[in-house]
mmCIF file of C-alpha atoms in Angstrom:
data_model
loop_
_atom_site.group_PDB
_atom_site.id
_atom_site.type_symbol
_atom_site.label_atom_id
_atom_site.label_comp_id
_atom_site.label_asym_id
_atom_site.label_seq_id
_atom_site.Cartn_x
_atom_site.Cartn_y
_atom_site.Cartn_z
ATOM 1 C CA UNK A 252 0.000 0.000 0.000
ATOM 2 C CA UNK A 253 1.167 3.812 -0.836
ATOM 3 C CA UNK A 254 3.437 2.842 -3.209
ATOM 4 C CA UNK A 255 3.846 5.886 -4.887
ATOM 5 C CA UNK A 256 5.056 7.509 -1.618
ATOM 6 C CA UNK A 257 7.336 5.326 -1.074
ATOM 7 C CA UNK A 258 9.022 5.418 -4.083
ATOM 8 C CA UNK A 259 10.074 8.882 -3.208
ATOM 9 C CA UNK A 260 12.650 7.770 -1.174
ATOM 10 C CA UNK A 261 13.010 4.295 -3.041
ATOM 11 C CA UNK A 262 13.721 6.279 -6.694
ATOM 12 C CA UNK A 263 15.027 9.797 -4.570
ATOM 13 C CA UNK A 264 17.656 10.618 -7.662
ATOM 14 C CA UNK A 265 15.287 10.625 -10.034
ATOM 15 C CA UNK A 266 12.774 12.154 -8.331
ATOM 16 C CA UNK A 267 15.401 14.801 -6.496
ATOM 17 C CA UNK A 268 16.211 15.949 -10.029
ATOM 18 C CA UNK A 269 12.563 16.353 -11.186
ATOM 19 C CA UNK A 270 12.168 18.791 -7.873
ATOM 20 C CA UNK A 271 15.313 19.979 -9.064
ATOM 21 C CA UNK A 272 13.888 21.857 -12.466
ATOM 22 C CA UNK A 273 10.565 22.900 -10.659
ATOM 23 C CA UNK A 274 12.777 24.743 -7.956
ATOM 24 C CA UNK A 275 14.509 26.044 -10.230
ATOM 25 C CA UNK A 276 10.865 27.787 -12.623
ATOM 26 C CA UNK A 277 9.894 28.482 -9.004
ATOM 27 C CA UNK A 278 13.011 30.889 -8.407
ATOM 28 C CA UNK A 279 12.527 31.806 -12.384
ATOM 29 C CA UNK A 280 9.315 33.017 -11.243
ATOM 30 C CA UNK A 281 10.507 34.570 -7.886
ATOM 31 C CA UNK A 282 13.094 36.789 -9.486
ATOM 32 C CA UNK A 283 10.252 37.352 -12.676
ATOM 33 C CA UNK A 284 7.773 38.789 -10.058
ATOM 34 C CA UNK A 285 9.929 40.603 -8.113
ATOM 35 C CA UNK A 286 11.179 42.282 -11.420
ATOM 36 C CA UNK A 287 7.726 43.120 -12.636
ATOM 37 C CA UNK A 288 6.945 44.420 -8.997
ATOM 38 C CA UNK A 289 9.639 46.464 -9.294
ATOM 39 C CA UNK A 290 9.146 47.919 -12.926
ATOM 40 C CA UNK A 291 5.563 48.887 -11.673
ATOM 41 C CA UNK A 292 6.352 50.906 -8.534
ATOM 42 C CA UNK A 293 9.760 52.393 -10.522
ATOM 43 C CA UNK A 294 7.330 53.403 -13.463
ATOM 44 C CA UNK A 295 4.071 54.573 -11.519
ATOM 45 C CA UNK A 296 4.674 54.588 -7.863
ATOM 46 C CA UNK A 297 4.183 58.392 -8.397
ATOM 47 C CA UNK A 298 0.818 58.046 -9.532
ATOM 48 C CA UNK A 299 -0.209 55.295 -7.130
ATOM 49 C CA UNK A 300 0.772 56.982 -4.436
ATOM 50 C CA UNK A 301 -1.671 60.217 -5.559
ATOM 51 C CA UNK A 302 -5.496 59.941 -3.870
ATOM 52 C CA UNK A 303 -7.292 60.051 -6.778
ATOM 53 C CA UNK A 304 -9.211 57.769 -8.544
ATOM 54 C CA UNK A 305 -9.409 58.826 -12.063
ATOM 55 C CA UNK A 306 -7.846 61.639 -14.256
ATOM 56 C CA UNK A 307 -9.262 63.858 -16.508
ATOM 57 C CA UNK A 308 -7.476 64.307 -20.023
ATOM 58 C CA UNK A 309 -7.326 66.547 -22.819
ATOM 59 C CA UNK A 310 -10.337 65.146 -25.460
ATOM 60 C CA UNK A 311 -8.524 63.021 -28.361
ATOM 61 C CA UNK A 312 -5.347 62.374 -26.699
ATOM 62 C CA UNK A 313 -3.779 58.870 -27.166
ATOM 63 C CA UNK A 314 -3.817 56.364 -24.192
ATOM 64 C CA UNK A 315 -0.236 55.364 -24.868
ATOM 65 C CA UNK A 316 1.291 59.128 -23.675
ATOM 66 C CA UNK A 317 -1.262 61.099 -22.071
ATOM 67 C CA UNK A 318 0.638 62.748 -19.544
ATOM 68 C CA UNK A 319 2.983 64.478 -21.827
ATOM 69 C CA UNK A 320 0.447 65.267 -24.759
ATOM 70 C CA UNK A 321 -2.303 66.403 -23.122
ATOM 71 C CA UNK A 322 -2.906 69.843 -22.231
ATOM 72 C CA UNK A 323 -6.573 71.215 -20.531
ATOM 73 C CA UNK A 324 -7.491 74.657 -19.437
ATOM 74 C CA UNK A 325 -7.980 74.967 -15.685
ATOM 75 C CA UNK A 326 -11.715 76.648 -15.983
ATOM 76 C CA UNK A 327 -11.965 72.299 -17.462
ATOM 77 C CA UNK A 328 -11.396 71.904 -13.844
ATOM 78 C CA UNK A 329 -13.992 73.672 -12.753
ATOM 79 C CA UNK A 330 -16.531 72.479 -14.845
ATOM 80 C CA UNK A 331 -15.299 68.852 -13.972
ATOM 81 C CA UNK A 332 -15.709 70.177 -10.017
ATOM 82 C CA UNK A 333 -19.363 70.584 -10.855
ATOM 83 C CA UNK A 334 -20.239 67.419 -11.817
ATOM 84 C CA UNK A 335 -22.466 64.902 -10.148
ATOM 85 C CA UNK A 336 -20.284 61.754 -8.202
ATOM 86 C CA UNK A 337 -17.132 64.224 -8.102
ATOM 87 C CA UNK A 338 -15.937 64.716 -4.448
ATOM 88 C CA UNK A 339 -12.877 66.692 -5.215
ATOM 89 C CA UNK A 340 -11.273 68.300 -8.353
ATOM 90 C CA UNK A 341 -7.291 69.615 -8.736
ATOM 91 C CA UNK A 342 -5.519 70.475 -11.604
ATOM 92 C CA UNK A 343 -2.410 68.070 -12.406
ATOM 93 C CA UNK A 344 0.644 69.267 -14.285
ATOM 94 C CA UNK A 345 3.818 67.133 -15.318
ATOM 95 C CA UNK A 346 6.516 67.313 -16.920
ATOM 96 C CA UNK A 347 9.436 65.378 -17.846
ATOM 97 C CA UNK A 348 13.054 67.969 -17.361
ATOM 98 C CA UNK A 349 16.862 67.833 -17.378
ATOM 99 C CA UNK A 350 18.713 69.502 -15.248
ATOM 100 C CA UNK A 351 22.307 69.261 -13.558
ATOM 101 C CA UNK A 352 22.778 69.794 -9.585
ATOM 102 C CA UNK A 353 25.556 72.365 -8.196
ATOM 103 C CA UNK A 354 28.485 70.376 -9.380
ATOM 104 C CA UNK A 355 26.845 70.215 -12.669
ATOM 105 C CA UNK A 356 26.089 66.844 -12.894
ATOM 106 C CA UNK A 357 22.943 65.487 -14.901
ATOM 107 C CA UNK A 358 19.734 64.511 -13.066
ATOM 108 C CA UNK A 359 16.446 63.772 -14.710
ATOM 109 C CA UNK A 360 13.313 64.627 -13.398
ATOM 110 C CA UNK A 361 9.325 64.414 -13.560
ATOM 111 C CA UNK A 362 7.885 67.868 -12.378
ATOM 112 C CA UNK A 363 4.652 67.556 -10.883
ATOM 113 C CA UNK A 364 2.913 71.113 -10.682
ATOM 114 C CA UNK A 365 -0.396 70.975 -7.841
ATOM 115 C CA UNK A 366 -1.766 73.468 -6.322
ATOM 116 C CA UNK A 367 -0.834 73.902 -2.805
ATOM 117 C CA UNK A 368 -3.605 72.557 -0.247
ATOM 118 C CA UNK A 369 -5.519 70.960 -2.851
ATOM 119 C CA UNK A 370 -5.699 66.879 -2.031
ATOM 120 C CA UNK A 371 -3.013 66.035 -4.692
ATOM 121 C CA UNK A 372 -0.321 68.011 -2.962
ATOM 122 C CA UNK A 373 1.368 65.737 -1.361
ATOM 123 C CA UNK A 374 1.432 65.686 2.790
ATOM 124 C CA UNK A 375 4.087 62.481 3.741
ATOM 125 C CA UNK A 376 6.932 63.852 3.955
ATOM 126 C CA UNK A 377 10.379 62.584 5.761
ATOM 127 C CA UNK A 378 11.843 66.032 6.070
ATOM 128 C CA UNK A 379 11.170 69.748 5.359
ATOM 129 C CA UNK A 380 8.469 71.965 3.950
ATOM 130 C CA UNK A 381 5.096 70.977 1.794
ATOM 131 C CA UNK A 382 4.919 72.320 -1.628
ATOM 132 C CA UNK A 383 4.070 76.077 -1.569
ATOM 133 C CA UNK A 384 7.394 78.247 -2.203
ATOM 134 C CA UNK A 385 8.029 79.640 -5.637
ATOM 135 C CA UNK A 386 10.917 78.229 -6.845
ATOM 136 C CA UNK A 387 10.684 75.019 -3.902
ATOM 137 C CA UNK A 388 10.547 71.288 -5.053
ATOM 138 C CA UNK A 389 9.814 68.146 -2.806
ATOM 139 C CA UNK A 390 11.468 65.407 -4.297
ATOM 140 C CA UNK A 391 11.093 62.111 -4.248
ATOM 141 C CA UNK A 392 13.279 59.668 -1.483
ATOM 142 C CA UNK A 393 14.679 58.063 -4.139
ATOM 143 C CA UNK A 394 16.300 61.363 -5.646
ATOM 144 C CA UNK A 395 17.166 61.770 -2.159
ATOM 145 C CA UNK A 396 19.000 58.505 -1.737
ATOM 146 C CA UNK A 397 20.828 59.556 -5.180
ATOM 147 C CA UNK A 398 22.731 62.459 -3.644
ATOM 148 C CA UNK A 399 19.676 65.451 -3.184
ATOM 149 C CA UNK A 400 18.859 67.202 -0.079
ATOM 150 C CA UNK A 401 16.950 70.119 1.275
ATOM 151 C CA UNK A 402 18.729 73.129 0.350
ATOM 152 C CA UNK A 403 20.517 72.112 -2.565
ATOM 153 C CA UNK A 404 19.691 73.428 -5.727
ATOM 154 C CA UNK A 405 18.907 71.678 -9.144
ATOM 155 C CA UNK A 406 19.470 74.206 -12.620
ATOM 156 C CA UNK A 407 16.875 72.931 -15.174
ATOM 157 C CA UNK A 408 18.643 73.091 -18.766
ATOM 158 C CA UNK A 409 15.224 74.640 -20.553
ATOM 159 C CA UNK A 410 14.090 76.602 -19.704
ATOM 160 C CA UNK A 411 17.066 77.366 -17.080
ATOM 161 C CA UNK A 412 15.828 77.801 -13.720
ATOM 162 C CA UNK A 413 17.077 77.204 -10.601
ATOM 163 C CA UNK A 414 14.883 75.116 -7.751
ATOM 164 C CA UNK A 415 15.583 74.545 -4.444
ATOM 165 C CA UNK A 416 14.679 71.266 -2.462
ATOM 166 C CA UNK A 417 12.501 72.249 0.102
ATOM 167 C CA UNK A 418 11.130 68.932 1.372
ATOM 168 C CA UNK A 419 11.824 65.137 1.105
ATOM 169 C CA UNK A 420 8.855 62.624 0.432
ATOM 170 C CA UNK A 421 8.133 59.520 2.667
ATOM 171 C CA UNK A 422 8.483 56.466 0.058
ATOM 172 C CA UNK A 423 9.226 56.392 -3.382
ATOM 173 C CA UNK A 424 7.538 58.340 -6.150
ATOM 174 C CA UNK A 425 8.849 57.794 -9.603
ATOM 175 C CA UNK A 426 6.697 58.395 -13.164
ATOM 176 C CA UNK A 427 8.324 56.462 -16.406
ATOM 177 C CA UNK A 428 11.308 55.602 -14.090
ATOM 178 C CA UNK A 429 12.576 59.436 -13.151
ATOM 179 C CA UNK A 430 12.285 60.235 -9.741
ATOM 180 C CA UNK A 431 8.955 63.012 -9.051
ATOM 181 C CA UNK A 432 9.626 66.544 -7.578
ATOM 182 C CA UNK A 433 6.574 68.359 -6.579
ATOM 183 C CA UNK A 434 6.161 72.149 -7.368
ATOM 184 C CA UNK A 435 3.407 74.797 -7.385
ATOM 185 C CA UNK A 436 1.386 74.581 -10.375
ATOM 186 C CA UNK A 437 1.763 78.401 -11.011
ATOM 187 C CA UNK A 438 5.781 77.525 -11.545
ATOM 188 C CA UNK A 439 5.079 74.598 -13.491
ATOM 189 C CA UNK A 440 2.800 76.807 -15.930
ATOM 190 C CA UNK A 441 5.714 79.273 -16.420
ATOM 191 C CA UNK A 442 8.257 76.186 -16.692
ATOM 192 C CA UNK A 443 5.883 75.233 -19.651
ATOM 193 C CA UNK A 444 5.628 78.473 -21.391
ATOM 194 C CA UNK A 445 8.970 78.808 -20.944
ATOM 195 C CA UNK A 446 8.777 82.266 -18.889
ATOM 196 C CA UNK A 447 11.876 83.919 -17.405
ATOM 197 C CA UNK A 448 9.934 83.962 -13.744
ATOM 198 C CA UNK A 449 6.758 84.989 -11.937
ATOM 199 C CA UNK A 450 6.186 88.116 -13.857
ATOM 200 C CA UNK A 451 5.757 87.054 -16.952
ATOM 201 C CA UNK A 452 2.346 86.255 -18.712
ATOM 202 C CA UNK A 453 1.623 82.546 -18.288
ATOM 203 C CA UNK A 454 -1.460 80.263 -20.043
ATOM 204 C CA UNK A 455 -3.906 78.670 -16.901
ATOM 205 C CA UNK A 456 -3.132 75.369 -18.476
ATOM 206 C CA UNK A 457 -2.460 71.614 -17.063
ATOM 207 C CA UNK A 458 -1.947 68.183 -18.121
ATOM 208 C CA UNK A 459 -5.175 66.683 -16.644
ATOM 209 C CA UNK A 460 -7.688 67.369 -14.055
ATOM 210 C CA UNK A 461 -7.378 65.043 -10.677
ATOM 211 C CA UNK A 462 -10.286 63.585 -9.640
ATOM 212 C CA UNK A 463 -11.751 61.727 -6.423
ATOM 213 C CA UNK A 464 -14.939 60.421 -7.416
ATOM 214 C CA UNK A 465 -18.045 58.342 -5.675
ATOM 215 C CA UNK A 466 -20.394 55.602 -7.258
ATOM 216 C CA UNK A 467 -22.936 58.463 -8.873
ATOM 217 C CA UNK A 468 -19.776 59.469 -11.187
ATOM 218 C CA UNK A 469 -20.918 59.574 -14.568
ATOM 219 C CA UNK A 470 -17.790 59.660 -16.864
ATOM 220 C CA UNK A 471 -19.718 59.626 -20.286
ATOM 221 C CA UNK A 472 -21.529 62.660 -19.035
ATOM 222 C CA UNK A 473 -18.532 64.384 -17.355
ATOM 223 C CA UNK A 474 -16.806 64.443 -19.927
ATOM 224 C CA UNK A 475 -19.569 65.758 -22.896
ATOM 225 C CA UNK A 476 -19.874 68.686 -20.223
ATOM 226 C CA UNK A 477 -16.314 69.443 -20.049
ATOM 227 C CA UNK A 478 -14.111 68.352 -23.062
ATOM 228 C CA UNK A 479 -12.325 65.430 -21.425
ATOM 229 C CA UNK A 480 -11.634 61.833 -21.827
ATOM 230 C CA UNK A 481 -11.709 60.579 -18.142
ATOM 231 C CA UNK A 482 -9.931 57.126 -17.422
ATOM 232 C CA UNK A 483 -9.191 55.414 -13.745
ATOM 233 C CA UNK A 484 -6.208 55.538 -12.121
ATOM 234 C CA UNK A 485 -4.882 52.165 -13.506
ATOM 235 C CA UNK A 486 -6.083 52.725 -16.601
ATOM 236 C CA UNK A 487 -3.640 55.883 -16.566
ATOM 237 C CA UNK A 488 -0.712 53.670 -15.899
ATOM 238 C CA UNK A 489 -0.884 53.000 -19.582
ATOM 239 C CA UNK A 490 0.309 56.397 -20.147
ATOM 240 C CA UNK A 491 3.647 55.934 -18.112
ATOM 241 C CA UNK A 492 6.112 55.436 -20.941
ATOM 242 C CA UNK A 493 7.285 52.073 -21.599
ATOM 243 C CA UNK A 494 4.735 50.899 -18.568
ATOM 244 C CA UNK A 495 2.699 49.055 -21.072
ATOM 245 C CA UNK A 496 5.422 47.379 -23.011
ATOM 246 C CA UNK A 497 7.423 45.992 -20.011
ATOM 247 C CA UNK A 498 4.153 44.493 -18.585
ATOM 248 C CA UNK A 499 2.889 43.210 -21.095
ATOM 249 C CA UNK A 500 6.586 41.130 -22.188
ATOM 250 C CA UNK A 501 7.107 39.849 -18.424
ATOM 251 C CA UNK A 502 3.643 38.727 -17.813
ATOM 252 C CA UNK A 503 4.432 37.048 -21.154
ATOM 253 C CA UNK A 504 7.466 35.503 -19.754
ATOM 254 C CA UNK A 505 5.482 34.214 -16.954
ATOM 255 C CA UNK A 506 3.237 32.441 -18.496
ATOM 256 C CA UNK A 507 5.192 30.616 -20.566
ATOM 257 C CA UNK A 508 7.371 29.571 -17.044
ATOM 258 C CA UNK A 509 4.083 28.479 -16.062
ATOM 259 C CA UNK A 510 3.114 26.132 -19.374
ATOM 260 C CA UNK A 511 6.708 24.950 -19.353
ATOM 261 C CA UNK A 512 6.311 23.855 -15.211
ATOM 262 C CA UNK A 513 2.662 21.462 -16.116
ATOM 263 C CA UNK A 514 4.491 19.739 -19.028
ATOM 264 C CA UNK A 515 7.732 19.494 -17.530
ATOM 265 C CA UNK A 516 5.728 17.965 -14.243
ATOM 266 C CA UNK A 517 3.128 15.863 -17.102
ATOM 267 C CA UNK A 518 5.791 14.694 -19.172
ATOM 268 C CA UNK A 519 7.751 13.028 -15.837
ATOM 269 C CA UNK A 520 5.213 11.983 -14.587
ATOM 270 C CA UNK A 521 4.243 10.071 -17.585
ATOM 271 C CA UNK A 522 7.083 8.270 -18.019
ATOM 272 C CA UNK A 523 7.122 7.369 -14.728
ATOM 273 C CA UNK A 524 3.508 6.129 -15.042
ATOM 274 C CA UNK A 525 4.564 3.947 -17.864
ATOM 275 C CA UNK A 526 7.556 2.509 -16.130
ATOM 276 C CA UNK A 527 5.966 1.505 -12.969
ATOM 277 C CA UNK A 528 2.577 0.381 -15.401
ATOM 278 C CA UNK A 529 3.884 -3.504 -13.488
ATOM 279 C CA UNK A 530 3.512 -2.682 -10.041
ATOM 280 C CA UNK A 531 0.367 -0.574 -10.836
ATOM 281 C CA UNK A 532 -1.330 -3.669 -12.071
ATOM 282 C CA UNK A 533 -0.270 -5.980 -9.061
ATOM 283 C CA UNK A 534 -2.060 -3.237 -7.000
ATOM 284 C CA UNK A 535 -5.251 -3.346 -9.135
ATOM 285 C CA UNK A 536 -5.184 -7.840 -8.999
ATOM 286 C CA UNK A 537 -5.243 -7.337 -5.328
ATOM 287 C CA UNK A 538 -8.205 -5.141 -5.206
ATOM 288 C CA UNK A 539 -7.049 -1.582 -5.003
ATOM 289 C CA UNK A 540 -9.555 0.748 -6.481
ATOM 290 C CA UNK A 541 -9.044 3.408 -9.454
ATOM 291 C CA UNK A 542 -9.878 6.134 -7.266
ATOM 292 C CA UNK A 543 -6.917 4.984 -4.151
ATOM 293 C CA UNK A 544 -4.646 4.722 -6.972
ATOM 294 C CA UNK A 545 -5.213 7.823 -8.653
ATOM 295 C CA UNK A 546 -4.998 9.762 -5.355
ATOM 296 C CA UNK A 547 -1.906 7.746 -4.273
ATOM 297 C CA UNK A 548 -0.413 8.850 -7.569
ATOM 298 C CA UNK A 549 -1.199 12.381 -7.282
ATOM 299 C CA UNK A 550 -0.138 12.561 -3.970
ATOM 300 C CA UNK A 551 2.874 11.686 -5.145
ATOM 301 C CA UNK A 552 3.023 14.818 -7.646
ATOM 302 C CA UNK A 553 1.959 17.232 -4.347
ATOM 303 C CA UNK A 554 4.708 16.242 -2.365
ATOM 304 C CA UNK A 555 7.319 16.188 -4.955
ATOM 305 C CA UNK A 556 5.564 20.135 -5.933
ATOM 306 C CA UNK A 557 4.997 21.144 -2.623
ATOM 307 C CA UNK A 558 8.743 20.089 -1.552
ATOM 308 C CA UNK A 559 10.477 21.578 -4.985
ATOM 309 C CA UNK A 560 8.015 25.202 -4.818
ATOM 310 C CA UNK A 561 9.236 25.924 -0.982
ATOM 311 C CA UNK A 562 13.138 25.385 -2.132
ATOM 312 C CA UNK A 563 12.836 27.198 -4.840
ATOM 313 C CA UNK A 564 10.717 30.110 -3.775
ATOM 314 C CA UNK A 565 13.004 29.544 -0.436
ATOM 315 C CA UNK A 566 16.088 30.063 -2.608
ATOM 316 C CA UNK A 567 14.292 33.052 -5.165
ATOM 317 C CA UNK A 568 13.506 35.392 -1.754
ATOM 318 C CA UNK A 569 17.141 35.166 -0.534
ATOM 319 C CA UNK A 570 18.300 36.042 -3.873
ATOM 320 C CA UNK A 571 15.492 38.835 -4.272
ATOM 321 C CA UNK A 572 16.646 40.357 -0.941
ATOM 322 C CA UNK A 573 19.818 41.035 -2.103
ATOM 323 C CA UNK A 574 18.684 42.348 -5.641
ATOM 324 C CA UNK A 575 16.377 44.795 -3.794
ATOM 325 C CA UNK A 576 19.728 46.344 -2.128
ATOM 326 C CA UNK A 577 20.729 47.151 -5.654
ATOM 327 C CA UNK A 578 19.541 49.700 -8.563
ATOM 328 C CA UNK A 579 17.938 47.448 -10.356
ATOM 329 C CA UNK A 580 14.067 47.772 -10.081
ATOM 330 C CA UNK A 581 13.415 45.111 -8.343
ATOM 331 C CA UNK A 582 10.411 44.602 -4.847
ATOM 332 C CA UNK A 583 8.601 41.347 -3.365
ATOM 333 C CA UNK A 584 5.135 41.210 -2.552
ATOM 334 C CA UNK A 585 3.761 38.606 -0.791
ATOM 335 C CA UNK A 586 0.563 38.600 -2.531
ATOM 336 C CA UNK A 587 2.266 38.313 -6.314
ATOM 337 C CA UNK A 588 3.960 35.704 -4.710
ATOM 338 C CA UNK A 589 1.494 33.909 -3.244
ATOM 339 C CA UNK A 590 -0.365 33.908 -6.465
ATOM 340 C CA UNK A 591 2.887 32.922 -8.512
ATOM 341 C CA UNK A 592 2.884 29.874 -5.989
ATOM 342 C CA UNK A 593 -0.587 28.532 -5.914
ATOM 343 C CA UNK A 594 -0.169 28.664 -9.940
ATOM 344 C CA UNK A 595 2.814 26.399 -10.325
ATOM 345 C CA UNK A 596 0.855 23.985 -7.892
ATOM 346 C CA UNK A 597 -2.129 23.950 -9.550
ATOM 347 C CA UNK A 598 -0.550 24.041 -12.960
ATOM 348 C CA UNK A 599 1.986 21.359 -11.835
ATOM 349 C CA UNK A 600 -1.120 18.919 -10.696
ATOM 350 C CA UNK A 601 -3.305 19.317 -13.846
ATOM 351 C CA UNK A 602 -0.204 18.590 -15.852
ATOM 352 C CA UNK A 603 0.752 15.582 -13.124
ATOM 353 C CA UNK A 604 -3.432 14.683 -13.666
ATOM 354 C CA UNK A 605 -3.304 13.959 -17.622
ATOM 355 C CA UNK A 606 -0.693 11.949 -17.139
ATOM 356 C CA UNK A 607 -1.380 9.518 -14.500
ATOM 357 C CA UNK A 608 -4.888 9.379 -15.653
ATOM 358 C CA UNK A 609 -3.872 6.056 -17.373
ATOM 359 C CA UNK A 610 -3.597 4.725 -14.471
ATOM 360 C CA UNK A 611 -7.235 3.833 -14.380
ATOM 361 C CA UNK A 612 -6.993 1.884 -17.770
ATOM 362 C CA UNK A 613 -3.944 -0.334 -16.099
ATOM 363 C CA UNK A 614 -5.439 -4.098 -16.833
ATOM 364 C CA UNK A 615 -5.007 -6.340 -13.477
ATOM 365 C CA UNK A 616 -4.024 -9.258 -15.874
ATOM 366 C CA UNK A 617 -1.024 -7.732 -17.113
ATOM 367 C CA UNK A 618 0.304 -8.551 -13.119
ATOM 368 C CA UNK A 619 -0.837 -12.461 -14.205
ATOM 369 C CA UNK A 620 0.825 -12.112 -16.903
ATOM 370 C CA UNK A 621 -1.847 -11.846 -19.027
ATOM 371 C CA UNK A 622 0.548 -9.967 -21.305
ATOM 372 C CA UNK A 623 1.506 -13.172 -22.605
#
């Protein structure tokens, strides 16, 4: 009885190396997850991090660049304000800039104009001032962690301005993998039309209205009324450059890791079906149902899964830890990789199920040698 268990220890090589390749898809998928994790929060942690829930854009502006074609007039802001289901309404400015710190080297950055007060200004900050000077910028704590702190000052190359880091953010925000800085929306308008500074004429523009929004939102209706072409928050990740693309190919990736794991796990599993076919059969002539075999035989495939996804996922985290020390985008979230690790199980039993499903058609007279 439970023969397939114990020909786990009886055939360990064999089956040591099977766990071996699914350990090594589970740390595949690990270090995949982590990756993708980390591409997200590098290329829209900036707009995740903003309490909104959808975003107002200029009317017939494409979904794959939003944030840096569209342009709306703030009195679209107002109008938006004044619809039904909309709690709050801000404009939202950005703007993707070069500049070089004091000892002139290069540092890229995504300006974010707000208004000050309004609920997209940000309020979590590590160190130093909200947004609200002139000139002032609260950057992100990954520009921090590159070298930046309150006080210094970064020279934008056009138009050329000087900004001074007034306050540090709690966390990181990043858009299309530059680090944010946070500025008053009546700089960022000059920034845009190029002005020389605060005197100068400047259009009441922005890239998109903010909105916070309840269930009565109509967006359809919204945006006849004011010009717009509203889409959610995630929805607006699209318009992160390269978010779309670098999704899309690693999700990709993953699921083929995921096909590859069943018919890896299907294909042993049905060779070893056929090679133990013999002692299969001498079950079945001494009475041993279909069902007790099948589960015995599957059981087998959840131990040798359950064994090989803990060392590998054991093994993936260690390695992940250390990769999230370094620049590469890289973070670990126990839900993705929860997920990641009830697929390969299930995946690795349906593709462990085809094949020992012949065990039920396993004649008892081939043990009586019926064969012959």
């Amino acid at each position: 009885m439970f023969l397939a268990l114990r020909e786990l220890g009886f055939a360990r090589t064999r089956f040591l190396l099977m766990g071996g390749v699914v350990a090594l898809v589970a740390i595949l998928v690990v270090l995949l997850s982590g990756l993708s994790a980390g591409l997200v929060n590098d290329g829209v942690s900036g707009l995740k991090r903003t309490p909104v829930t959808d975003f107002a854009f200029a009317e017939g502006t494409g979904t794959d660049a939003a944030f840096t074609r569209s342009v709306i007039d703030v009195d679209q802001v107002d109008t938006m304000a004044e619809q039904p289901g909309v709690v709050d309404a801000a404009p939202y400015g950005l703007l993707l800039a070069n500049a070089h710190r004091e000892d002139d080297s290069p540092v890229d950055l995504t300006l974010v104009g707000v208004e000050p007060g309004s609920f997209v200004a940000p309020t979590e900050l590590a160190e130093g001032d909200a947004v609200g000077a002139a000139d002032g910028i609260v950057i992100s704590e990954t520009a921090a962690e590159d070298g930046l702190a309150v006080g210094d000052t970064v020279t934008l190359d056009r138009p050329e301005r000087t900004l001074t880091v007034v306050g540090v953010l709690d966390g990181q925000h990043t858009f299309g993998h530059v680090d944010v800085a946070y500025l008053p929306l009546s700089t960022w308008q000059e920034l845009i039309a190029g002005a020389d500074g605060p005197g100068d004429e400047v259009p009441a523009v922005a890239t998109a209205v903010a909105l916070r929004t309840d269930d009565a939102f109509d967006r359809t209706a919204a945006d006849a009324a004011a010009g717009t072409v509203t889409r959610t928050l995630s929805e607006s990740f699209g318009a992160s450059p390269g978010y779309t693309a670098e999704t899309a190919t690693l999700l990709l990736i993953q699921v083929f890791l995921y096909a590859i794991s069943a018919l890896v796990v299907g294909a042993f599993f049905t060779v070893w079906t056929i090679q133990r076919r013999h002692e299969i059969a001498v079950m079945r002539a001494m009475g041993a149902r279909r069902r007790f075999l099948l589960a015995d035989s599957l059981g087998q495939g959840a131990v040798l899964l359950l064994g090989s996804i803990a060392v590998g996922f054991g093994l993936g985290i260690a390695a992940g830890a250390g990769l999230s020390a370094s620049p590469m985008p890289f973070a670990l979230q126990a839900a993705d990789l929860v997920l990641a690790g009830a697929l390969l199980f299930v995946l690795g039993m349906a593709g462990a199920a085809v094949a020992v499903a012949r065990v039920t058609s396993v004649d008892p007279l081939t043990a009586l040698g019926g064969q012959r």
